[in-house]
Short mmCIF file of C-alpha atoms in Angstrom, two decimals:
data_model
loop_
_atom_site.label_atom_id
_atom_site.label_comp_id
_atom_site.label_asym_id
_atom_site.label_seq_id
_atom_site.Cartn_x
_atom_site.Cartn_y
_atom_site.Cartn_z
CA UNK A 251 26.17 62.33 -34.56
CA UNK A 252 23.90 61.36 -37.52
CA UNK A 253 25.43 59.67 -40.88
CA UNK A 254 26.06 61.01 -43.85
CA UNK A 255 22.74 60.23 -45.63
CA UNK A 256 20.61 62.13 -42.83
CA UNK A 257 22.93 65.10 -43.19
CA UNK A 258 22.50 65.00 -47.15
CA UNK A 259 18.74 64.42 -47.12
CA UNK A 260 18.97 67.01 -44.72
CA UNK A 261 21.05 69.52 -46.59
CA UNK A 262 19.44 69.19 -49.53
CA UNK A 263 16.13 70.02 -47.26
CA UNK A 264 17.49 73.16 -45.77
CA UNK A 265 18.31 74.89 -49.07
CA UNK A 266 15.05 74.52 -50.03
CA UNK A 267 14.19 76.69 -46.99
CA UNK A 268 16.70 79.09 -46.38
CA UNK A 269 19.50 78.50 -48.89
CA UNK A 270 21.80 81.07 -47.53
CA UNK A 271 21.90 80.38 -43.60
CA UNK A 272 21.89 76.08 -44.29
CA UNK A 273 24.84 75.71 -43.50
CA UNK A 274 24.36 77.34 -39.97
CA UNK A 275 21.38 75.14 -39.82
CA UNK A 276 23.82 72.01 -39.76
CA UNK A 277 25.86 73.26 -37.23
CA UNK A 278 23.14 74.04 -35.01
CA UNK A 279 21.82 70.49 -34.74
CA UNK A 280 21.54 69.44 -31.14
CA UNK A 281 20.54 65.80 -29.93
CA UNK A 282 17.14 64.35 -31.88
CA UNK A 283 16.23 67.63 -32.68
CA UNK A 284 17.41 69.99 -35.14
CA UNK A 285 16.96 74.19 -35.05
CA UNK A 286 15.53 73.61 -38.60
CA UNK A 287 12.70 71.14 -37.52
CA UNK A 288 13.73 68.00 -37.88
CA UNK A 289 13.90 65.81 -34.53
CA UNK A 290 13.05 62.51 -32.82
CA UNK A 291 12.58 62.35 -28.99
CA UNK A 292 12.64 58.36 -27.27
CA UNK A 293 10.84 58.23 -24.22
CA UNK A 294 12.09 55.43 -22.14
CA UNK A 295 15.52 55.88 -23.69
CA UNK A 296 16.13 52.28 -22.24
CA UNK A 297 14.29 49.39 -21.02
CA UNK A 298 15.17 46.46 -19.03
CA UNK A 299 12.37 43.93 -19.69
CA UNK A 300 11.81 40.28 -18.24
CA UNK A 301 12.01 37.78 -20.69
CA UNK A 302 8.29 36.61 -21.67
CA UNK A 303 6.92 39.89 -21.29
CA UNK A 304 5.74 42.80 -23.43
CA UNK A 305 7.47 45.72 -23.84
CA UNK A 306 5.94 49.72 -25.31
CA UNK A 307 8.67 51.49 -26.65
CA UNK A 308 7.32 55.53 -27.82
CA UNK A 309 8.56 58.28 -29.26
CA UNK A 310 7.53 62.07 -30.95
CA UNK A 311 8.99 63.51 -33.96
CA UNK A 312 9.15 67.03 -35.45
CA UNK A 313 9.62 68.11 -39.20
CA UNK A 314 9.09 71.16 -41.18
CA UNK A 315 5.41 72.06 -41.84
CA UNK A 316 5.49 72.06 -45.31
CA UNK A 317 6.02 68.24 -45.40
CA UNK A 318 3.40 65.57 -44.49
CA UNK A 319 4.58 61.90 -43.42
CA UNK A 320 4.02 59.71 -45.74
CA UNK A 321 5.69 56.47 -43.86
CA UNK A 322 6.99 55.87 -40.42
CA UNK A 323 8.55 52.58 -39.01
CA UNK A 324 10.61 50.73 -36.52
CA UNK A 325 13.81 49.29 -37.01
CA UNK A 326 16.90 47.82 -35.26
CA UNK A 327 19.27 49.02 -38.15
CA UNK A 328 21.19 52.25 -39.03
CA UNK A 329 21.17 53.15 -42.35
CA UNK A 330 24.24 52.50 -44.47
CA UNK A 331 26.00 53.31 -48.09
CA UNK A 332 22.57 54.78 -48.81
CA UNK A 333 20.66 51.72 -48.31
CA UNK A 334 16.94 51.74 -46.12
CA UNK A 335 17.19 50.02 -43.15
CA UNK A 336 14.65 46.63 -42.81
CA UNK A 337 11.07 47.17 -41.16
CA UNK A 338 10.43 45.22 -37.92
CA UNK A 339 6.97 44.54 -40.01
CA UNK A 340 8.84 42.69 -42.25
CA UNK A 341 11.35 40.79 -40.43
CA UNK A 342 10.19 37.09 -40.20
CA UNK A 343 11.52 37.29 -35.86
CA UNK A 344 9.24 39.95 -35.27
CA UNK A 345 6.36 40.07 -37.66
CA UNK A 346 3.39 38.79 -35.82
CA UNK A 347 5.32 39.83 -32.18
CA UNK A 348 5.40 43.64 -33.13
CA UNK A 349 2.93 46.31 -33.49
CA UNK A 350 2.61 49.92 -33.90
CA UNK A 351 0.85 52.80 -33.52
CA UNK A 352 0.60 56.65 -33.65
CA UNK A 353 -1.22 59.41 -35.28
CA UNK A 354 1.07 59.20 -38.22
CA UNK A 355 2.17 63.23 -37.41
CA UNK A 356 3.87 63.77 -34.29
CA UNK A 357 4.13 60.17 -32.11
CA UNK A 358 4.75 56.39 -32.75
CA UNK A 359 4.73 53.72 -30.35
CA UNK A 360 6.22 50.00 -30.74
CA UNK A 361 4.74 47.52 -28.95
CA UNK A 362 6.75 43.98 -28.75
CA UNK A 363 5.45 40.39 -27.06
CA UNK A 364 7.04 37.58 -25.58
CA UNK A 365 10.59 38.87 -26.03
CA UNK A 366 13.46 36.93 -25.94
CA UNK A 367 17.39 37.20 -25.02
CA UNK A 368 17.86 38.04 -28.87
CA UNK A 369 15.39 41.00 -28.66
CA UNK A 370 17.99 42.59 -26.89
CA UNK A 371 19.25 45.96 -28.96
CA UNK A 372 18.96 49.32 -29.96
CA UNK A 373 15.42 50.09 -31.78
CA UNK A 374 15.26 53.35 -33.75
CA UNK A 375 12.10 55.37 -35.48
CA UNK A 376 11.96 56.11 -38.82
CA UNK A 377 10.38 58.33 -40.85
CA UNK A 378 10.13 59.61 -44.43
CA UNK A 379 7.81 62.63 -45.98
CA UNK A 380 6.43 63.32 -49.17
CA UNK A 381 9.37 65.66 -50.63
CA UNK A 382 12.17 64.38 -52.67
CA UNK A 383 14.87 63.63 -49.52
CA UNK A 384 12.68 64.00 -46.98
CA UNK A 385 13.90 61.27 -45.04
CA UNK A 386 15.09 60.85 -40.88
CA UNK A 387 15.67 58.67 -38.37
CA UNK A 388 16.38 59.54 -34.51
CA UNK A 389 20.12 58.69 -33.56
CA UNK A 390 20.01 57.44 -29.84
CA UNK A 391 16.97 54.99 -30.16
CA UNK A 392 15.93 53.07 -27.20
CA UNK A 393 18.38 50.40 -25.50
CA UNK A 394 16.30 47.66 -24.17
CA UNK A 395 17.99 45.04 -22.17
CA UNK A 396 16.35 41.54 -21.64
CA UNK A 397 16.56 39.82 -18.22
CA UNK A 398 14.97 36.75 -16.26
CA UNK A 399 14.17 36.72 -12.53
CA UNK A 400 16.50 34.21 -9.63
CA UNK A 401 16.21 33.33 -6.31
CA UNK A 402 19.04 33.78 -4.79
CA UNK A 403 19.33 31.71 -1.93
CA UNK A 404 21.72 30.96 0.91
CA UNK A 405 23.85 27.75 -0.01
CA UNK A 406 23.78 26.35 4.03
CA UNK A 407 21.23 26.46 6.42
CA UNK A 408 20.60 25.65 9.66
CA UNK A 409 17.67 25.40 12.02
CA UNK A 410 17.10 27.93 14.37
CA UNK A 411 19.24 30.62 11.32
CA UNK A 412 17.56 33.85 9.99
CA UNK A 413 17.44 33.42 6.24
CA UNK A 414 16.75 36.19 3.70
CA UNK A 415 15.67 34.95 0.12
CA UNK A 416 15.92 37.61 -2.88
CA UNK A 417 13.82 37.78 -5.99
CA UNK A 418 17.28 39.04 -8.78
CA UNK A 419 17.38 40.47 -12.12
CA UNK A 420 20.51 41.46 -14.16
CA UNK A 421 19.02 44.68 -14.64
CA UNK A 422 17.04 47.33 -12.87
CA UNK A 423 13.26 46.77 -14.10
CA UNK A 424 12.04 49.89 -15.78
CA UNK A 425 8.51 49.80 -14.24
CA UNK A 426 8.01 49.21 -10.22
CA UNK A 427 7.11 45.75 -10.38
CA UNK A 428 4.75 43.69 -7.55
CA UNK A 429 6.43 40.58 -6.49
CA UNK A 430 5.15 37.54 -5.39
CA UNK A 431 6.82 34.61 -3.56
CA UNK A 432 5.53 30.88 -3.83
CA UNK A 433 6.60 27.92 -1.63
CA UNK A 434 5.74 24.06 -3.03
CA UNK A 435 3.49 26.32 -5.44
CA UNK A 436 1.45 28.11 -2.71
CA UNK A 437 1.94 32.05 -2.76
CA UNK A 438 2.97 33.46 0.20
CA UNK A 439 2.06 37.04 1.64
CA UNK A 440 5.55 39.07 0.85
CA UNK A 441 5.32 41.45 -2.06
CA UNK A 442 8.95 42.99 -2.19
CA UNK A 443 11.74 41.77 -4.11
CA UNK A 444 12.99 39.61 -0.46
CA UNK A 445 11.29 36.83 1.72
CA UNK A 446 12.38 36.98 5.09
CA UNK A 447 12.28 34.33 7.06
CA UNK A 448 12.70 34.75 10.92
CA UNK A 449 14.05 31.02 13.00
CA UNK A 450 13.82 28.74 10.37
CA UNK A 451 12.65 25.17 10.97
CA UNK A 452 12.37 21.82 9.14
CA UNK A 453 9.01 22.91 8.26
CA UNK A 454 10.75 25.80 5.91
CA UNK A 455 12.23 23.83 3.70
CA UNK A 456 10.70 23.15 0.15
CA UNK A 457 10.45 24.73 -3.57
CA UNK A 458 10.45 28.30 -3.52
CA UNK A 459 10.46 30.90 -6.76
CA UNK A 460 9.24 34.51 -7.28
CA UNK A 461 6.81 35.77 -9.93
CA UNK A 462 6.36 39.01 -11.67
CA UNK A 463 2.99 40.08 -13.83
CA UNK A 464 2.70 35.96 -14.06
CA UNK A 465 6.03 35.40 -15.32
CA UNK A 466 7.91 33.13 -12.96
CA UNK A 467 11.75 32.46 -11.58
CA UNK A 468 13.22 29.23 -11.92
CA UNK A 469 12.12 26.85 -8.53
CA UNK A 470 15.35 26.58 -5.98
CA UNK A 471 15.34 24.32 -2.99
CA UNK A 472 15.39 25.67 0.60
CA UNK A 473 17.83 23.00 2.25
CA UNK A 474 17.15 23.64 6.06
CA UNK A 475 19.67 21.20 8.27
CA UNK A 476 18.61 19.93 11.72
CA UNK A 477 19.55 16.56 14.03
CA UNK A 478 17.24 13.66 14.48
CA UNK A 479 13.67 13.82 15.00
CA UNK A 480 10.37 11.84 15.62
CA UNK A 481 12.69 8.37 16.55
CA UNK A 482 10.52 5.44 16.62
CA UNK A 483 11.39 1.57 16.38
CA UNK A 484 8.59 -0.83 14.75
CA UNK A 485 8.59 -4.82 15.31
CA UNK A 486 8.59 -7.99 13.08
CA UNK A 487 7.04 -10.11 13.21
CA UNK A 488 3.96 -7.96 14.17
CA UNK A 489 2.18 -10.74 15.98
CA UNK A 490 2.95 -12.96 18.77
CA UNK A 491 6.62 -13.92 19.28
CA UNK A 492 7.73 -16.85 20.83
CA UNK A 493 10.92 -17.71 22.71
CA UNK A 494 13.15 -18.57 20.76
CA UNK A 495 12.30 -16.94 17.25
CA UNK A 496 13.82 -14.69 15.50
CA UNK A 497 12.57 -10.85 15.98
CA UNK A 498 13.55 -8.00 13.79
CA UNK A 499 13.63 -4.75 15.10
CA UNK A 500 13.93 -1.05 12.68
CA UNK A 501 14.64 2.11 13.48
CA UNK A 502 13.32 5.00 11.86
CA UNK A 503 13.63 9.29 12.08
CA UNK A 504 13.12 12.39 9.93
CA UNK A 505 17.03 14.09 9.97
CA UNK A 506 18.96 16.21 7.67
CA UNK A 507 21.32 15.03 6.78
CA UNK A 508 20.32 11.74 7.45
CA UNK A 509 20.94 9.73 10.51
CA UNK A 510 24.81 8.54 9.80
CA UNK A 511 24.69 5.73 13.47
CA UNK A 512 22.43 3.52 14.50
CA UNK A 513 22.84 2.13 17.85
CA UNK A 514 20.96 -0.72 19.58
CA UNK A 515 20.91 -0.81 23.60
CA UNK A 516 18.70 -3.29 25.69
CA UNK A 517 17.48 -1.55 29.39
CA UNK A 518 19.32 -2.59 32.41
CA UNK A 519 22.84 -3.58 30.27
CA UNK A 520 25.34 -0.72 29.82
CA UNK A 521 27.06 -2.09 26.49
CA UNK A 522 25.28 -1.93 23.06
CA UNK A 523 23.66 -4.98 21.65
CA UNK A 524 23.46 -4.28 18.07
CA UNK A 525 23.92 -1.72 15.51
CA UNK A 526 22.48 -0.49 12.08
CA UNK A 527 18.96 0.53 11.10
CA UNK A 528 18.19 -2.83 11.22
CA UNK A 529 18.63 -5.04 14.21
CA UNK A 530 17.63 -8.93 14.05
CA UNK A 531 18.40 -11.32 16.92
CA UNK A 532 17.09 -14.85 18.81
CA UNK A 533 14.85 -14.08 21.59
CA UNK A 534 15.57 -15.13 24.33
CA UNK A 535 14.77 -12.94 27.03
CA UNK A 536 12.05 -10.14 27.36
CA UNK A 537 13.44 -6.55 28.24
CA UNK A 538 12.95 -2.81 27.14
CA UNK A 539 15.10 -2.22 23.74
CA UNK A 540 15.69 1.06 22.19
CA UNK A 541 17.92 2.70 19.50
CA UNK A 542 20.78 5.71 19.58
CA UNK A 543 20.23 8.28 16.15
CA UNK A 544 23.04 10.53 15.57
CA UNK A 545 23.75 12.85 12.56
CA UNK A 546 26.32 15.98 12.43
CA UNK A 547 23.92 18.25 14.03
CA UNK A 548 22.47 16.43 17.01
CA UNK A 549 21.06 12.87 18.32
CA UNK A 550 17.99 11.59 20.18
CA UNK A 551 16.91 8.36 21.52
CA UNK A 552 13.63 6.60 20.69
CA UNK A 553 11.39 5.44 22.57
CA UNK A 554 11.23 1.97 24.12
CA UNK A 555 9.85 -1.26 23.05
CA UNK A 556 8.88 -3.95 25.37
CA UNK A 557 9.42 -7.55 23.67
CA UNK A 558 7.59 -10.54 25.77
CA UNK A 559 6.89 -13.80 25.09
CA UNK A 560 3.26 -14.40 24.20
CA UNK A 561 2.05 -17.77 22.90
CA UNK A 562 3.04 -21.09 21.41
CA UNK A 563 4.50 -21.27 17.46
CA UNK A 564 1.76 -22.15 14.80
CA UNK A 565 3.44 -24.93 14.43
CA UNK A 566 3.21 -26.38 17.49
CA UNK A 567 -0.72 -25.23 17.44
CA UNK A 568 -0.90 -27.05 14.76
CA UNK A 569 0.25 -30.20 16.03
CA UNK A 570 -1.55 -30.01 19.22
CA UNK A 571 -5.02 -28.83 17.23
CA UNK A 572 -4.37 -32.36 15.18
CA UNK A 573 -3.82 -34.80 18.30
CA UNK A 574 -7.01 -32.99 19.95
CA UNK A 575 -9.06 -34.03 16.50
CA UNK A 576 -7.38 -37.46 16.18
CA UNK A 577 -8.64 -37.74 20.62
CA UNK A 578 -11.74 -36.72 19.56
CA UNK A 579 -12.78 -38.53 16.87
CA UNK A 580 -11.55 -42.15 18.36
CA UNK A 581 -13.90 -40.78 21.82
CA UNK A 582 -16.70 -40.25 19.57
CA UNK A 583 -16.75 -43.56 17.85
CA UNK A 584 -16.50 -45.57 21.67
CA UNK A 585 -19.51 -43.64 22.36
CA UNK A 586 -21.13 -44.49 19.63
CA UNK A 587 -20.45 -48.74 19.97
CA UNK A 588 -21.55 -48.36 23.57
CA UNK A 589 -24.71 -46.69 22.99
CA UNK A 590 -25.76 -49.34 20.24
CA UNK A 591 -24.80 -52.42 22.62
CA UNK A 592 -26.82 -50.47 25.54
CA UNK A 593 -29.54 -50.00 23.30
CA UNK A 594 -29.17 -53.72 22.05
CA UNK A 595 -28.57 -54.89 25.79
CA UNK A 596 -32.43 -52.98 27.04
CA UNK A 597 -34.04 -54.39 24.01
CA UNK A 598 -33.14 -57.82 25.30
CA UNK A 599 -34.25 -57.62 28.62
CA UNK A 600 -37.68 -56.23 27.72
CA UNK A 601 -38.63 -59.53 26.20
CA UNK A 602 -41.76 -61.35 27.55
CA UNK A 603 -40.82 -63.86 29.98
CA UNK A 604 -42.09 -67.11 27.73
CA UNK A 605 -39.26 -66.62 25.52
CA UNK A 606 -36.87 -67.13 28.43
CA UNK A 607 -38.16 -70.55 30.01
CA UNK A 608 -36.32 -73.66 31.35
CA UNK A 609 -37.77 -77.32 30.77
CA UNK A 610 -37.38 -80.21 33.18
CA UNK A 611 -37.74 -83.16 31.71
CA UNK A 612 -37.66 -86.41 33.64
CA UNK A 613 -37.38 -89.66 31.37
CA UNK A 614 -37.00 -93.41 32.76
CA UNK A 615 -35.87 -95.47 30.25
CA UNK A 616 -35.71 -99.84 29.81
CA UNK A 617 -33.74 -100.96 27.56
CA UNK A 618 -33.39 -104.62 26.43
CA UNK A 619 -29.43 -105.58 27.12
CA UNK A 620 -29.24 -107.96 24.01
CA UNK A 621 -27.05 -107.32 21.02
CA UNK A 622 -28.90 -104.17 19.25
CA UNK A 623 -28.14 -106.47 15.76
CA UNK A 624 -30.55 -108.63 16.96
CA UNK A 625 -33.54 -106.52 17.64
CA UNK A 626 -36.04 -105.41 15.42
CA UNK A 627 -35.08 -101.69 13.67
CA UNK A 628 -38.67 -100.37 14.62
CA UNK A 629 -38.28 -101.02 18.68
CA UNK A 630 -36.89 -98.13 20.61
CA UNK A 631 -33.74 -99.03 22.58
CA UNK A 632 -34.83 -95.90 25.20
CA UNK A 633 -38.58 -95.54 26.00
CA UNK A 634 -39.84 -91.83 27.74
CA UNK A 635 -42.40 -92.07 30.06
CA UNK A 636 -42.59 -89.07 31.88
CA UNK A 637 -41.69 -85.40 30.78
CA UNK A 638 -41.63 -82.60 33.59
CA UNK A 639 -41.31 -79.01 32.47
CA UNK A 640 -40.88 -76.66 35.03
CA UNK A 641 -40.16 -72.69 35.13
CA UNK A 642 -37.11 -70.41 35.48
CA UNK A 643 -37.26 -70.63 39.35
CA UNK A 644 -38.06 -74.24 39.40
CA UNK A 645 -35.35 -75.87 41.34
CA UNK A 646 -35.20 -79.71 41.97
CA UNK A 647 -35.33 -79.78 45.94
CA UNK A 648 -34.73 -83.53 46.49
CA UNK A 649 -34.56 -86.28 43.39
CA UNK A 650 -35.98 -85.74 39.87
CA UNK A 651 -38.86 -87.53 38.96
CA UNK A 652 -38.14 -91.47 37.75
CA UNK A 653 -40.66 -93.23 35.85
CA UNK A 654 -40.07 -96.71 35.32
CA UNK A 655 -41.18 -99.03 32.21
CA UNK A 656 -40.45 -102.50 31.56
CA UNK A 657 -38.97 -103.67 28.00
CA UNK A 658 -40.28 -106.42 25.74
CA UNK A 659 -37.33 -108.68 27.81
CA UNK A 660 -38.28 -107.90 31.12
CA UNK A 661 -35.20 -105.69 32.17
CA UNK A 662 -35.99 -102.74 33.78
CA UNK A 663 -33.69 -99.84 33.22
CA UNK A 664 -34.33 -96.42 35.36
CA UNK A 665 -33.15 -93.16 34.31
CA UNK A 666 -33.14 -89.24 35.07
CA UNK A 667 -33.41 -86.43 32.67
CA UNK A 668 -33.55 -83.20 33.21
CA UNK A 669 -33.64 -80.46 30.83
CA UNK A 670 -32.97 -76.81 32.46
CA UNK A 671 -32.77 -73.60 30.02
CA UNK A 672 -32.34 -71.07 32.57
CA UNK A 673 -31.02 -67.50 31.54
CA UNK A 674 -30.35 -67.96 27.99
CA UNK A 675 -30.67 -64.85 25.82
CA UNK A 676 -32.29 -66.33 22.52
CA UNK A 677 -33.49 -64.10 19.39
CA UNK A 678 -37.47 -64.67 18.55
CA UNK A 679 -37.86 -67.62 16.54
CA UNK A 680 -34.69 -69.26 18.38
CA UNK A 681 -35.76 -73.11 19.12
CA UNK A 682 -33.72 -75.16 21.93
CA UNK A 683 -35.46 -78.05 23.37
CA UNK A 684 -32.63 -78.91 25.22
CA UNK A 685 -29.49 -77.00 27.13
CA UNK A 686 -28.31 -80.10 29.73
CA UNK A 687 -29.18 -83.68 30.21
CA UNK A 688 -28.04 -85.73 32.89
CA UNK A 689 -28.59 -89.55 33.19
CA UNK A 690 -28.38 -91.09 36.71
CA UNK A 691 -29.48 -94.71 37.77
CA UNK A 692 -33.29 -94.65 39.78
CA UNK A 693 -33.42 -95.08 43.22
CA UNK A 694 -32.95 -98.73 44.40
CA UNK A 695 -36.33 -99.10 46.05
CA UNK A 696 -37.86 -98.76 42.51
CA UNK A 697 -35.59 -101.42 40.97
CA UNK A 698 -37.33 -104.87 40.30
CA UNK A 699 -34.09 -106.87 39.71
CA UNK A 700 -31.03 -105.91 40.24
CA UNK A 701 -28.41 -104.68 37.36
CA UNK A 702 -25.62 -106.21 37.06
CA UNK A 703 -24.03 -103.39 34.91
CA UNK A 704 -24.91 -99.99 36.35
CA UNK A 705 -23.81 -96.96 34.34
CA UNK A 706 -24.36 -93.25 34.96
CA UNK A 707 -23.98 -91.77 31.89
CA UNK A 708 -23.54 -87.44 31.60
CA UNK A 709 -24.00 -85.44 28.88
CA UNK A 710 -23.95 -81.53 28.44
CA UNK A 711 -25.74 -80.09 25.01
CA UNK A 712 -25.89 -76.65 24.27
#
């Protein structure tokens, strides 16, 4: 049906033409187009466009040939009371997004960009002529419908399942569209609206979303569920361990959902010796440890660790490094002292002979008996005759020399003395004259008279 105003205008128009049949004119009118010439045909008559994309809505229009167009427009309005509908042209949401074009005669296209969910409506052509009332606008107009695209993807997973993703709208797309399916933003061969994928494994799951012409779904997550895998155990301290210390051992695997137990088991005992991801304990023993993953969907054993003893603690290295030093330096000081002395000892030895010497000195003495306060200071109470120096090997075989002398009173006093320096170490420039001297009485046969107070008198200097 059309409104009142494009029946007047069209009324009016008609008796103009044929006055007397415009009536049967009216009733005539069938669709967009009218028996007397006045028509609009939409071609699509709907749409269903992705949001982001640009859309071509066309149409053709008939009139009577004695008009000529003098305006034509798009619009989302119907006209009404008599008023003129607004031009997309002019309409602040759509003035630089629309644009159209046509041959101003027969045909007028719209062409709209980046549209949006409030694009969605009816859009109707418009046209008006150069006569007084020549004025019309199409009635259906073209429905477009805005959509965006989904993944739809199945909420549980396992591995091993067949799983079938689908690239949705919420309407039928008007043209035949190319899809294309991306996984962690790498495109992937299928070009249909589905992704199959055959046996799933862990290795499926990631980002996935579908594209059309460049404009992309929203990214869903592929959550693929599977028991424990690649179990391994890692060791701290990394380094030696000694008995005794404490060892930490950690148990790792890739499982979804994540490993819920943790069990620790040592080879060759049948009862579990620790539990959690974390295991820390004194050891004391070696032995093969391992550790029991288990999740929902499965479990698996790792594999096993051997823990040995393998050195001493740094601290006792320590210790032991600092007695070695302390050993060593007190060695090397000894060795030094000793090497001086020997060095001192061979320097001695190789000295010439002269300086190492021993003197023999035999000395008869007479001495007056009287009180000494009664002699003169300048006489000598002991007189030497006779000095003997002999050599290192000299050796007195059977009496030392005696020399006899007679005082100023007569009295005749015999004496021996010898003076040995045998074997003594002396520096150069050392002077001894004298190491021993021994005083005996002489012989009787050499005595002249005899004395009535004998003495032997012994004396050691050195």
């Amino acid at each position: 049906m059309r409104s009142d105003k494009t029946v007047s205008d069209f009324s009016v128009m008609s008796f103009r033409i044929a006055p007397p049949t415009s009536l049967v004119f009216l009733l005539l009118i069938n669709g967009g187009v009218a028996q007397s010439g006045w028509g609009v045909d939409y071609s699509p008559k709907s749409i269903c466009a992705l949001k982001g994309s640009t859309v071509t809505m066309g149409c053709t229009y008939t009139y009577p040939w004695s008009h000529s167009v003098q305006r034509d427009f798009w619009t989302k309005q119907w006209p009404v009371n008599g008023t003129e509908p607004p031009d997309l042209l002019n309409d602040p949401e759509y003035r630089d997004r629309v644009q159209f074009t046509g041959d101003k005669q027969h045909n007028s296209t719209l062409r709209l960009r980046d549209v949006t969910e409030k694009d969605q409506s009816k859009y109707y052509f418009r046209f008006i002529t150069d006569q007084t009332g020549g004025k019309w606008q199409g009635l259906n107009g073209v429905d477009l419908s805005v959509t965006v695209l989904q993944v739809e993807v199945p909420e549980t997973v396992t591995e091993g399942d067949n799983v079938t993703l689908t690239c949705k709208t919420s309407c039928s797309l008007t043209d035949s569209p190319t899809f294309t399916w991306y996984k962690n933003g790498h495109g992937l061969s299928s070009r249909t609206d589905q992704l199959h994928l055959q046996s799933v494994s862990r290795e499926d799951k990631g980002r996935y979303h579908c594209a059309v012409q460049g404009l992309k779904s929203p990214e869903v997550t592929l959550n693929v569920r599977y028991g424990p895998q690649s179990v391994s155990v890692s060791i701290r301290p990394s380094g030696e361990i000694v008995k005794g210390s404490s060892v930490t051992l950690t148990c790792s695997s890739d499982a979804n959902p994540p490993v819920q137990n943790y069990t620790w088991f040592k080879e060759g005992e049948t009862s579990p010796v620790g539990s959690g991801w974390n295991y820390s304990f004194i050891l004391n023993s070696c032995g093969w440890y391992y550790c029991f993953t288990q999740n929902e969907l499965g479990s698996k054993n790792s594999s096993a660790v051997y823990l040995t003893f393998k050195g001493l603690s740094m601290v006792v290295i320590y210790i032991i490094a600092g007695a070695v030093a302390v050993c060593l330096g007190i060695f090397l000081i000894i060795a030094i002292v000793c090497i001086i002395r020997r060095k001192r000892r061979n320097r001695s030895s190789e000295e010439p002979k002269s300086n190492q010497e021993n003197l023999c000195s035999c000395v008869a003495t007479n001495a007056t008996i009287h009180n000494p306060t009664t002699e003169s200071l300048n006489q000598e109470n002991i007189l030497y005759a006779t000095v003997d120096q002999c050599g290192l090997n000299n050796k007195r075989s059977k009496q030392s020399p005696v020399i006899s002398s007679s005082g100023p009173e007569g009295e005749t006093e015999y004496g021996n003395i010898q003076h040995c320096r045998s074997k003594v170490k002396t520096t150069e420039g050392d002077d001894v004259h004298y190491a021993s001297i021994r005083f005996a009485p002489a012989a009787p046969a050499h005595s002249s008279v005899d004395i009535k107070d004998p003495s032997v008198i012994y004396s050691s200097v050195s």
